[in-house]
Coordinates of C-alpha atoms in Angstrom, one line a residue:
M207 CA 112.6 55.8 101.7
L208 CA 113.4 59.6 102.0
L209 CA 113.1 59.9 98.1
Q210 CA 109.6 58.1 98.2
F211 CA 108.5 60.5 100.9
V212 CA 109.8 63.5 99.0
H213 CA 108.0 62.4 96.0
Q214 CA 104.5 61.8 97.8
F215 CA 104.7 65.3 99.4
G216 CA 105.4 66.8 96.1
Q217 CA 102.3 65.1 94.9
K218 CA 100.1 66.4 97.5
L219 CA 101.3 70.1 97.0
T220 CA 100.6 69.6 93.0
R221 CA 97.4 67.8 93.1
K222 CA 94.6 69.7 90.9
Q223 CA 91.1 70.0 91.1
L224 CA 89.4 68.4 88.5
L225 CA 86.0 69.6 86.6
E226 CA 83.1 68.0 86.8
P227 CA 81.3 67.7 83.6
I228 CA 78.8 70.3 82.6
D229 CA 75.2 69.7 80.8
E230 CA 74.7 72.1 77.9
S231 CA 71.6 73.1 79.6
E232 CA 74.0 74.5 82.4
R233 CA 76.5 76.3 80.3
P234 CA 76.3 80.0 80.7
V235 CA 74.8 81.5 77.3
A236 CA 77.5 83.8 75.5
H237 CA 75.7 87.3 75.6
L238 CA 78.8 89.8 76.5
N239 CA 80.4 91.9 73.9
T240 CA 83.4 94.0 73.9
L241 CA 81.5 96.9 75.7
N242 CA 79.6 94.9 78.0
L243 CA 82.8 93.8 79.2
V244 CA 84.5 97.2 79.1
N245 CA 81.7 98.2 81.4
V246 CA 82.1 95.5 84.1
G247 CA 86.0 96.0 83.9
V248 CA 85.8 99.7 84.3
G249 CA 83.5 99.3 87.1
R250 CA 86.0 97.0 88.9
M251 CA 89.1 98.9 88.4
L252 CA 88.1 102.4 88.5
I253 CA 88.7 102.7 92.3
V254 CA 87.5 105.7 94.6
G255 CA 90.6 106.1 96.4
I256 CA 92.2 107.7 93.9
Y257 CA 90.9 111.1 95.4
I258 CA 93.4 110.3 98.5
L259 CA 96.5 108.6 97.0
A260 CA 97.1 111.0 94.2
G261 CA 97.7 113.4 97.1
A262 CA 100.6 111.4 98.7
L263 CA 101.9 110.2 95.5
A264 CA 102.6 114.0 94.2
K265 CA 103.8 115.3 97.5
F266 CA 106.2 112.4 99.0
I267 CA 107.1 110.2 96.2
A268 CA 106.9 111.5 92.5
G269 CA 105.5 115.3 92.1
P270 CA 103.8 116.2 89.3
A271 CA 105.8 113.0 87.6
T272 CA 102.8 111.0 88.9
I273 CA 101.5 111.0 85.8
I274 CA 104.5 109.2 84.4
S275 CA 104.2 106.7 87.0
F276 CA 100.7 105.7 86.1
L277 CA 101.5 105.3 82.5
V278 CA 104.5 102.9 83.5
A279 CA 102.0 101.0 85.6
A280 CA 99.3 100.9 82.9
M281 CA 101.9 99.9 80.3
F282 CA 103.3 96.8 82.5
S283 CA 99.5 95.9 83.7
I284 CA 98.5 95.5 80.0
L285 CA 101.4 92.7 79.9
S286 CA 99.5 91.1 83.0
G287 CA 96.5 91.4 81.3
L288 CA 97.3 89.4 78.3
C289 CA 98.4 86.5 80.8
Y290 CA 95.3 86.5 82.5
A291 CA 93.2 86.4 79.3
E292 CA 95.2 83.3 78.2
F293 CA 95.2 82.0 81.9
G294 CA 91.2 82.0 81.8
A295 CA 91.1 80.5 78.4
W296 CA 92.9 77.1 79.8
V297 CA 89.8 76.7 81.9
P298 CA 86.5 76.5 79.8
R299 CA 84.3 77.6 82.9
S300 CA 83.5 81.0 84.7
G301 CA 85.7 81.2 87.8
S302 CA 88.2 82.9 89.8
T303 CA 91.8 83.1 89.6
Y304 CA 92.2 80.9 92.8
F305 CA 89.8 78.4 91.0
Y306 CA 91.8 78.6 87.7
S307 CA 95.1 78.1 89.6
Y308 CA 93.7 74.8 91.2
V309 CA 92.7 73.5 88.1
T310 CA 95.8 74.1 86.1
M311 CA 98.9 74.4 88.4
G312 CA 97.9 72.6 91.8
Q313 CA 97.0 72.9 95.3
V314 CA 99.7 75.0 96.8
Y315 CA 99.9 77.4 94.1
A316 CA 96.3 77.7 94.4
F317 CA 96.4 78.6 98.1
I318 CA 98.9 81.2 97.8
I319 CA 96.9 82.9 95.2
G320 CA 93.8 82.8 97.3
W321 CA 95.5 83.7 100.5
N322 CA 96.9 86.7 98.8
S323 CA 93.6 87.4 97.2
I324 CA 91.8 87.3 101.0
L325 CA 94.4 90.1 101.8
L326 CA 93.6 92.3 98.8
L327 CA 89.8 91.9 99.7
V328 CA 90.3 92.9 103.5
T329 CA 92.9 95.5 102.9
G330 CA 91.2 97.2 100.1
T331 CA 88.0 97.5 102.6
A332 CA 90.0 98.8 105.2
A333 CA 91.6 101.5 102.7
L334 CA 87.9 102.3 101.7
A335 CA 86.9 102.9 105.5
R336 CA 90.0 104.9 106.2
A337 CA 89.7 107.1 102.9
S338 CA 85.9 107.6 104.0
S339 CA 87.1 108.5 107.4
Y340 CA 89.8 111.4 106.0
I341 CA 87.0 112.8 103.7
F342 CA 84.5 113.1 106.2
D343 CA 86.9 114.4 108.8
S344 CA 87.9 117.2 106.4
L345 CA 84.0 118.1 105.6
I346 CA 83.5 118.8 109.4
G347 CA 86.8 120.8 109.9
N348 CA 89.2 118.0 111.2
H349 CA 87.6 117.6 114.5
I350 CA 87.8 113.8 114.5
S351 CA 91.4 113.4 113.7
Q352 CA 92.6 116.2 116.0
A353 CA 90.2 114.4 119.1
L354 CA 91.7 111.1 118.1
Q355 CA 95.2 112.4 117.9
E356 CA 95.1 113.8 121.4
T357 CA 93.5 110.7 122.8
F358 CA 94.6 107.7 121.3
S359 CA 97.8 108.7 119.7
L360 CA 100.0 105.6 118.8
Q361 CA 103.6 105.4 119.6
L362 CA 104.4 102.5 117.5
P363 CA 106.8 101.7 114.4
Y364 CA 106.3 103.8 111.4
S365 CA 104.2 101.3 109.3
L366 CA 101.4 102.2 111.8
A367 CA 99.3 105.5 111.8
T368 CA 99.7 108.1 114.2
Y369 CA 96.6 107.4 115.7
A370 CA 94.0 104.7 116.0
D371 CA 91.0 105.6 113.8
F372 CA 87.8 104.4 115.5
F373 CA 85.8 106.2 112.8
A374 CA 87.1 103.9 110.5
L375 CA 86.7 100.9 112.4
G376 CA 83.0 102.0 113.2
L377 CA 82.2 102.1 109.4
V378 CA 83.4 98.5 108.9
L379 CA 81.3 97.4 111.9
L380 CA 78.5 99.3 110.5
M381 CA 78.4 97.8 107.3
T382 CA 79.2 94.4 108.8
G383 CA 76.1 94.8 110.9
L384 CA 74.0 95.8 107.8
R385 CA 75.1 92.9 106.0
L386 CA 74.6 90.3 109.1
L387 CA 71.0 91.8 109.2
G388 CA 70.3 90.6 105.8
A389 CA 70.9 93.7 103.7
R390 CA 71.4 92.2 100.2
E391 CA 73.8 93.9 97.7
S392 CA 72.1 96.4 95.0
I393 CA 73.0 96.8 91.5
L394 CA 71.4 100.1 91.8
V395 CA 74.0 101.3 94.5
T396 CA 76.8 99.9 92.7
K397 CA 75.7 101.8 89.5
I398 CA 75.3 104.9 91.5
S399 CA 78.9 104.8 93.0
I400 CA 80.3 104.3 89.5
G401 CA 78.2 107.1 88.1
I402 CA 79.2 109.4 91.2
N403 CA 82.9 108.2 90.6
I404 CA 83.0 109.2 87.1
L405 CA 81.4 112.4 87.6
V406 CA 83.4 113.5 90.1
L407 CA 86.5 112.4 88.2
I408 CA 85.4 114.5 84.8
F409 CA 84.9 117.2 87.1
I410 CA 88.2 117.4 89.0
T411 CA 90.0 117.4 85.7
I412 CA 87.9 120.0 83.8
T413 CA 88.6 122.2 87.1
G414 CA 92.5 121.7 86.9
F415 CA 92.7 122.6 83.5
I416 CA 90.5 125.5 84.0
K417 CA 92.2 126.7 87.1
G418 CA 95.4 125.2 87.3
D419 CA 98.8 126.9 86.4
L420 CA 101.7 125.3 84.5
H421 CA 104.3 126.9 86.6
N422 CA 103.4 124.4 89.1
W423 CA 105.2 122.1 87.4
K424 CA 108.6 124.5 87.2
L425 CA 109.0 125.0 90.9
T426 CA 112.2 125.8 92.3
E427 CA 114.0 126.6 95.5
Q428 CA 112.9 130.1 95.8
D429 CA 109.3 129.4 95.0
Y430 CA 109.9 126.6 98.0
K431 CA 111.3 129.6 100.3
L432 CA 108.2 131.8 99.6
N433 CA 105.8 129.7 100.5
T434 CA 107.9 128.6 103.6
S435 CA 108.4 132.2 104.8
G436 CA 104.4 132.7 104.1
S437 CA 103.3 129.7 106.1
R438 CA 102.5 129.5 109.7
D439 CA 102.8 125.9 110.1
N440 CA 106.0 124.9 107.9
R441 CA 105.4 121.2 108.8
S442 CA 102.5 121.3 106.4
L443 CA 104.8 121.9 103.6
G444 CA 106.6 118.5 101.9
P445 CA 109.6 117.8 100.8
L446 CA 111.1 119.9 98.0
G447 CA 113.3 117.6 96.3
S448 CA 115.0 118.8 93.3
G449 CA 111.9 120.8 91.8
G450 CA 110.6 120.8 88.7
F451 CA 107.9 118.1 87.0
A452 CA 110.1 115.1 88.5
P453 CA 111.3 116.5 91.8
F454 CA 112.0 113.1 93.5
G455 CA 113.8 111.8 90.3
F456 CA 114.0 108.2 88.6
E457 CA 113.8 106.6 91.7
G458 CA 110.5 108.5 92.7
I459 CA 109.0 107.7 89.8
L460 CA 109.6 103.9 90.1
Q461 CA 108.2 104.0 93.8
G462 CA 105.3 105.8 92.9
T463 CA 104.8 103.2 89.7
A464 CA 104.9 100.1 92.3
T465 CA 102.2 102.0 94.2
C466 CA 100.0 102.8 91.2
F467 CA 99.5 98.9 90.4
Y468 CA 97.1 99.2 93.2
Y469 CA 94.6 101.2 90.6
F470 CA 95.1 98.5 87.8
F471 CA 93.9 95.4 89.2
G472 CA 90.5 93.8 88.0
A473 CA 91.8 92.3 84.6
D474 CA 91.4 89.0 86.4
V475 CA 87.6 89.7 86.4
L476 CA 87.7 89.9 82.5
A477 CA 89.5 87.1 82.0
T478 CA 87.3 84.9 83.8
K479 CA 84.4 85.8 81.4
G480 CA 85.5 83.8 78.5
A481 CA 82.6 81.5 78.9
E482 CA 80.1 84.3 78.6
A483 CA 81.7 86.6 75.8
I484 CA 80.1 86.2 72.4
N485 CA 83.7 86.5 70.9
P486 CA 86.2 85.5 73.5
H487 CA 89.3 85.4 71.5
R488 CA 88.7 89.3 70.3
S489 CA 86.5 90.7 73.1
I490 CA 88.4 89.6 76.1
P491 CA 92.1 91.0 75.3
W492 CA 90.6 94.2 73.8
S493 CA 88.2 94.9 76.8
I494 CA 91.5 94.5 79.1
L495 CA 93.2 97.0 77.1
I496 CA 90.2 99.4 76.8
T497 CA 89.4 99.2 80.5
I498 CA 93.3 100.1 81.5
F499 CA 93.7 102.8 78.9
I500 CA 90.1 104.4 80.2
C501 CA 91.4 103.9 83.9
F502 CA 95.0 105.5 83.1
L503 CA 93.2 108.4 81.4
A504 CA 91.0 108.8 84.6
Y505 CA 93.7 108.4 86.9
S506 CA 96.3 110.8 85.1
G507 CA 93.7 113.4 84.8
V508 CA 92.9 113.5 88.6
S509 CA 97.1 113.6 88.9
V510 CA 97.5 116.3 86.5
A511 CA 94.6 118.5 87.5
L512 CA 96.0 118.3 91.3
T513 CA 99.6 119.3 90.6
L514 CA 98.3 121.9 88.2
M515 CA 96.2 123.6 90.9
V516 CA 98.3 123.1 94.0
P517 CA 102.1 123.1 94.2
Y518 CA 102.9 119.4 95.1
Y519 CA 104.5 120.2 98.4
L520 CA 101.3 122.1 99.6
I521 CA 98.9 119.4 98.8
Q522 CA 96.9 118.1 101.9
P523 CA 97.8 114.3 101.5
H524 CA 94.4 113.1 103.4
N525 CA 92.0 115.2 101.2
P526 CA 93.8 116.8 98.4
L527 CA 91.2 117.4 95.7
P528 CA 89.0 119.5 97.8
Q529 CA 91.9 121.7 99.3
A530 CA 93.1 121.9 95.8
I531 CA 90.0 123.4 94.5
L532 CA 89.7 125.6 97.1
H533 CA 93.4 126.9 96.8
S534 CA 92.1 127.6 93.3
L535 CA 89.3 130.0 94.6
W536 CA 86.3 127.6 94.1
L537 CA 84.7 127.5 97.4
P538 CA 81.4 126.4 96.0
A539 CA 82.6 123.3 94.3
T540 CA 84.6 122.3 97.1
Y541 CA 81.7 121.2 99.5
I542 CA 79.8 119.5 96.3
M543 CA 83.0 117.4 95.5
T544 CA 83.6 116.6 99.0
V545 CA 80.2 115.3 99.5
G546 CA 80.4 113.4 96.2
T547 CA 83.5 112.0 97.1
L548 CA 82.3 110.5 100.7
C549 CA 79.2 109.2 98.8
A550 CA 81.1 107.2 96.3
L551 CA 83.3 105.9 98.9
I552 CA 80.8 104.5 101.5
F553 CA 78.8 103.3 98.4
R554 CA 81.8 101.3 97.1
L555 CA 82.8 100.2 101.0
H556 CA 78.7 98.7 101.0
T557 CA 79.4 96.8 98.0
A558 CA 82.7 95.7 99.4
M559 CA 81.3 94.1 102.4
F560 CA 79.4 91.6 100.1
K561 CA 82.4 90.5 98.2
M562 CA 84.9 89.6 101.2
P563 CA 83.4 86.3 102.4
T564 CA 83.0 84.8 99.0
L565 CA 86.4 83.6 98.5
I566 CA 87.2 82.5 102.5
Y567 CA 84.1 80.4 102.1
T568 CA 85.2 78.7 99.2
M569 CA 88.9 78.0 100.2
A570 CA 87.2 76.4 103.5
E571 CA 84.7 74.2 101.5
D572 CA 87.8 72.8 99.7
G573 CA 89.5 72.1 102.9
L574 CA 92.3 74.4 102.4
L575 CA 90.9 76.8 105.3
F576 CA 89.2 75.8 108.4
R577 CA 85.9 74.3 107.7
V578 CA 84.0 75.9 110.5
L579 CA 83.8 79.0 108.1
T580 CA 81.4 77.3 105.6
R581 CA 79.0 77.8 108.1
I582 CA 75.7 79.7 106.8
H583 CA 73.3 81.1 108.4
V584 CA 70.2 79.5 108.1
R585 CA 67.6 82.6 107.8
T586 CA 69.6 84.9 105.8
G587 CA 71.8 82.5 103.8
I588 CA 75.1 84.7 104.8
H589 CA 78.4 83.0 105.4
V590 CA 78.5 84.2 109.1
L591 CA 82.0 83.1 110.2
A592 CA 83.7 83.8 106.9
M593 CA 82.1 87.3 107.1
M594 CA 82.9 87.9 110.7
S595 CA 86.7 86.8 110.4
A596 CA 87.2 89.0 107.0
A597 CA 85.4 92.0 108.7
N598 CA 87.3 91.8 112.0
L599 CA 90.5 91.9 110.3
A600 CA 89.4 94.9 108.0
G601 CA 88.4 96.8 110.7
I602 CA 91.7 96.4 113.0
M603 CA 93.5 97.3 109.5
A604 CA 91.4 100.2 109.4
L605 CA 91.7 101.2 113.0
L606 CA 95.8 101.0 112.8
F607 CA 97.2 101.2 109.5
R608 CA 97.7 104.5 107.3
F609 CA 95.8 104.5 104.1
T610 CA 99.1 104.7 102.1
D611 CA 100.4 101.5 103.8
L612 CA 97.1 99.6 103.2
V613 CA 97.5 100.7 99.5
D614 CA 101.4 99.5 99.5
L615 CA 100.2 96.0 100.5
V616 CA 97.5 95.5 97.9
S617 CA 100.1 96.5 95.3
V618 CA 102.4 94.3 96.6
R619 CA 99.8 91.7 96.5
T620 CA 98.8 92.5 93.1
L621 CA 102.4 92.4 91.5
L622 CA 102.8 88.9 93.2
I623 CA 99.6 87.7 91.8
Y624 CA 100.6 89.2 88.3
S625 CA 104.2 87.3 88.5
L626 CA 102.2 84.0 89.4
V627 CA 99.6 84.2 86.3
A628 CA 102.9 85.1 84.2
F629 CA 104.8 82.2 85.3
S630 CA 101.9 79.9 85.2
I631 CA 101.5 81.0 81.3
L632 CA 104.9 80.2 81.0
V633 CA 104.6 76.8 82.3
L634 CA 101.5 75.4 81.0
R635 CA 102.1 76.3 77.3
Y636 CA 105.1 73.9 77.1
Q637 CA 103.3 70.9 79.1
P638 CA 101.9 67.8 77.6
D639 CA 98.0 67.5 77.1
Q640 CA 96.5 67.7 80.6
N641 CA 93.1 66.3 81.4
L642 CA 91.4 68.7 83.6
S643 CA 87.8 67.1 83.5
K644 CA 86.5 64.5 85.6
N645 CA 84.4 62.1 83.2
E646 CA 83.9 58.6 82.1
N647 CA 86.8 58.6 79.8
T648 CA 89.4 59.9 82.5
E649 CA 90.9 56.6 82.7
E650 CA 91.2 56.2 79.1
E651 CA 92.5 59.7 78.2
I652 CA 95.3 59.5 81.2
E653 CA 96.3 56.1 79.9
M654 CA 96.4 57.1 76.2
P655 CA 99.4 59.3 76.2
V656 CA 101.6 56.6 78.3
P657 CA 102.9 54.3 75.2
D658 CA 103.6 57.2 73.4
E659 CA 106.0 59.1 75.7
H660 CA 107.0 55.9 77.7
P661 CA 109.7 54.9 74.8
L662 CA 111.4 58.4 74.7
D663 CA 111.9 58.5 78.4
S664 CA 112.9 54.8 78.8
E665 CA 115.5 54.3 76.5
P666 CA 118.7 54.1 77.6
E667 CA 120.3 56.3 74.3
A668 CA 117.6 59.0 75.7
R669 CA 118.6 58.9 79.3
N670 CA 122.4 59.2 78.7
S671 CA 122.6 61.5 75.8
N672 CA 124.0 64.8 76.3
I673 CA 122.2 67.3 78.4
L674 CA 123.2 70.3 76.3
K675 CA 121.9 68.7 73.3
S676 CA 118.6 67.7 74.7
L677 CA 118.2 71.2 76.1
W678 CA 118.8 72.8 72.7
F679 CA 117.6 70.2 70.5
P680 CA 114.5 68.5 71.8
I681 CA 113.8 65.1 70.6
S682 CA 109.9 65.6 70.1
T683 CA 108.1 68.1 68.2
I684 CA 105.2 68.0 71.0
P685 CA 105.6 68.8 74.5
T686 CA 106.5 65.6 76.5
R687 CA 107.0 65.2 80.3
K688 CA 110.6 65.5 80.2
S689 CA 110.3 69.0 78.1
G690 CA 107.7 70.1 80.3
Q691 CA 110.2 69.4 83.4
I692 CA 112.9 71.2 81.6
V693 CA 110.7 74.5 81.2
Y694 CA 109.4 74.0 84.8
G695 CA 112.8 74.1 86.3
C696 CA 114.1 76.4 83.9
A697 CA 111.3 79.1 84.7
S698 CA 112.0 78.6 88.5
L699 CA 115.5 79.3 87.8
L700 CA 114.9 82.4 85.7
V701 CA 112.6 83.6 88.7
L702 CA 115.6 83.1 91.2
L703 CA 117.8 85.0 88.7
M704 CA 115.3 87.8 88.1
I705 CA 115.1 88.2 92.0
I706 CA 118.7 88.7 92.5
L707 CA 119.2 91.1 89.5
S708 CA 116.2 93.0 90.9
L709 CA 118.1 93.5 94.2
I710 CA 121.1 94.4 92.5
L711 CA 119.4 97.0 90.4
V712 CA 117.8 98.7 93.5
Q713 CA 121.2 99.3 94.8
W714 CA 122.6 100.3 91.7
S715 CA 119.7 102.7 91.2
S716 CA 120.4 104.3 94.7
Q717 CA 124.0 105.2 93.4
G718 CA 122.1 106.9 90.3
F719 CA 123.4 104.0 88.0
S720 CA 127.0 105.3 87.9
G721 CA 129.0 103.5 84.9
D722 CA 131.9 102.8 87.5
S723 CA 129.8 100.6 89.6
K724 CA 130.8 97.2 90.9
Y725 CA 127.5 96.0 90.1
T726 CA 128.0 96.7 86.4
P727 CA 129.6 93.3 85.7
V728 CA 127.4 91.1 88.0
A729 CA 124.3 92.6 86.2
V730 CA 125.8 92.0 82.9
L731 CA 126.3 88.3 83.7
L732 CA 122.9 87.6 85.0
L733 CA 121.2 89.2 82.1
L734 CA 123.3 86.8 80.0
L735 CA 122.2 84.1 82.2
I736 CA 118.6 85.1 82.0
I737 CA 118.8 85.1 78.1
G738 CA 120.4 81.8 77.9
V739 CA 117.9 79.9 79.9
M740 CA 115.0 82.0 78.2
V741 CA 116.2 80.4 74.9
I742 CA 116.2 76.9 76.4
I743 CA 112.9 77.6 77.0
W744 CA 112.3 78.9 73.7
R745 CA 113.8 75.7 72.0
Q746 CA 111.1 73.3 73.9
P747 CA 108.0 72.3 71.9
Q748 CA 104.7 74.2 72.6
N749 CA 101.8 72.8 73.3
P750 CA 99.0 72.9 70.3
I751 CA 96.0 73.2 72.0
P752 CA 93.7 75.4 70.5
L753 CA 92.9 78.3 73.0
Y754 CA 90.8 81.3 72.2
F755 CA 93.7 83.7 73.1
K756 CA 97.4 83.1 73.5
V757 CA 100.0 85.1 74.7
P758 CA 102.1 86.6 71.8
A759 CA 106.0 86.5 71.8
L760 CA 106.4 83.8 74.5
P761 CA 108.6 83.3 76.3
V762 CA 109.7 86.9 76.1
L763 CA 106.4 89.1 77.1
P764 CA 105.8 86.8 80.3
L765 CA 109.5 87.1 81.7
V766 CA 109.6 90.7 81.0
S767 CA 106.2 91.0 82.9
I768 CA 107.6 89.0 85.9
L769 CA 111.2 90.9 86.0
V770 CA 109.4 94.1 86.0
N771 CA 106.7 93.2 88.7
I772 CA 109.5 91.6 91.0
Y773 CA 111.8 94.9 90.5
L774 CA 108.5 97.1 91.4
M775 CA 107.9 94.9 94.5
M776 CA 111.7 96.0 95.7
Q777 CA 110.5 99.7 95.3
I778 CA 107.7 99.1 98.0
T779 CA 108.7 100.3 101.7
S780 CA 110.6 97.7 103.8
G781 CA 107.9 97.9 106.5
T782 CA 105.0 97.0 103.9
R783 CA 107.1 93.7 102.5
A784 CA 107.7 92.6 106.2
I785 CA 104.0 92.9 106.9
F786 CA 103.4 90.9 103.6
G787 CA 105.9 88.4 104.7
I788 CA 104.1 87.9 107.9
W789 CA 101.0 87.7 106.2
N790 CA 102.4 84.8 104.1
V791 CA 104.0 83.0 106.9
I792 CA 100.7 82.5 108.9
G793 CA 99.3 81.5 105.6
F794 CA 101.6 78.7 105.1
L795 CA 101.2 77.6 108.7
I796 CA 97.7 77.4 108.2
Y797 CA 98.3 75.1 105.0
F798 CA 101.0 72.8 106.3
G799 CA 99.3 72.6 109.6
Y800 CA 95.7 72.0 108.7
G801 CA 94.8 72.6 104.8
I802 CA 97.3 69.9 103.2
R803 CA 95.7 67.2 105.3
H804 CA 92.0 68.3 105.0
S805 CA 91.7 69.3 101.6
L806 CA 89.0 67.6 99.3
E807 CA 91.5 65.9 97.1
E808 CA 93.2 64.5 100.1
N809 CA 89.9 62.9 101.3
D810 CA 88.5 62.4 97.7
E811 CA 87.5 58.6 98.2
Q812 CA 85.3 59.5 101.3
Q813 CA 84.1 62.9 100.0
P814 CA 83.4 63.0 96.3
P815 CA 83.6 66.4 94.3
A816 CA 80.8 68.4 94.4
S817 CA 78.3 68.4 92.0
T818 CA 78.5 70.7 88.4
S819 CA 76.1 73.2 89.9
Q820 CA 78.0 73.3 93.0
T821 CA 81.2 74.0 91.2
L822 CA 79.8 76.5 89.0
D823 CA 78.3 78.4 92.2
K824 CA 81.2 77.9 94.2
N825 CA 83.6 79.0 91.8
T826 CA 81.9 82.1 90.2
P827 CA 84.3 84.9 89.9
S828 CA 85.3 86.1 93.1
P829 CA 85.8 89.8 93.9
E830 CA 89.5 89.6 93.9
S831 CA 89.6 93.2 92.5
S832 CA 86.9 94.8 95.1

């Protein structure tokens, strides 16, 4: 009885959403080439908040070596981007990562991705509001922050801001009000925002190379003391560290890398364009590579310019770039750049308000969130309750959280989703053929493979054969249910081993990776176990299904991506990880208390699946990288 209950419960968790058949007349026309996709990717990935975060990274975390953090983050984002490209290839529809996960991996997997994507949307919006508040405050002489610091100072844990930012809250409420009044998303506003953003980035980079001084990458303790003696407020000085190019060492570069992942999410938007791409097997992976490279050049250019113009410990973290230009005695350009930055931030915040409720509405329509969130205003057609719930949460976070903590939350979410996508590719490639579509031949397609696989799984010789022999020498050249279960189990074991290894490496790195460390034999043993399990996966037969793109060097590349992502998650502050854990605990309470019983798949007989047009409309690419 218990085993039967566990089996039925497991089936509920792994229920998949079947695709409705699509008419040729409704199939999207392939019209996007590589250049079009790069334009889309850069528009999504090039984030305005770099103006704020670059200062905090350089001053407190990595110093001038911030450029190395961006480089490492870009390199491993490429691995995750390639996994996204194959993930999108498995589902021949336009959609979102949440939708693709529901179709290929199952319900609980999709809920985790969807719930954490909501976190990204809300936190990203709050970060934009907080950044806009910082920039506007600096433009008027920091009067807002001084008044709020005196009136609404927060004596709360370090993970929260030092004062309640009611200006940031007001920005979120203002944009929400405009949206509820029926304001529509403007393509022109989006293009203006992207254009201003690019112009400001180019201006900053050129200014840094003209006005910068290489001595600021070679600072010593003597330079620090000179600045200390000449400063009236020593509290404005950041830590020196060891000075030089990498003042906070290898650990600082790694912590900076974890934070920098915030700026490289957006590959999922390109991966969902496979149905619209003219030549997807080339344009999708190449557009991801080119987009990440362009954004790396932009972000690293800002970091180089900033640290060349100002000693890293003198950077003003809340508004670093105008202050850096002012430090370089180029006063007229300071106000031009500040106003341009503020306009780009507000335009981006305006666009983000249109993206927040979409995913919430979709999950509620699927029954995984409360169905009351599907209510639509009759006159404006706005998802009112989804919009209000997302905006209220974003407003609270903008009010109470520091910008850097909001960025760290997005980074943790990004690393988690990257790991889940890589895990999905690892599992899917070794599974037998799956029926993803619901059509007239569904029953025949499901029943046909059974006679082929049944003898292999039912013969006493196969059941009683040596376990090691079946692991190293599969009995079939194509994936079977048994080989698929082996890969799933091995991949799950690998994730557990990598978590343990990452914890050990974090502790080991705090000791400077000393050769006589007690962690050395444990780390070596874990590496050997990981390699052994990886070889077992490699020995299993792969699904020969033709896809327009497949990740090369399977299973190595996805596993490397997972290991790096887990290790970098360990570099995020413990307070941020705690908040992230609380968010996911709340999500699981909602799922197991409501979603698992009210999903469309649970009530499939009473509520038939939506029509093709509804499915395509509901699953259009959600703004998980807004």
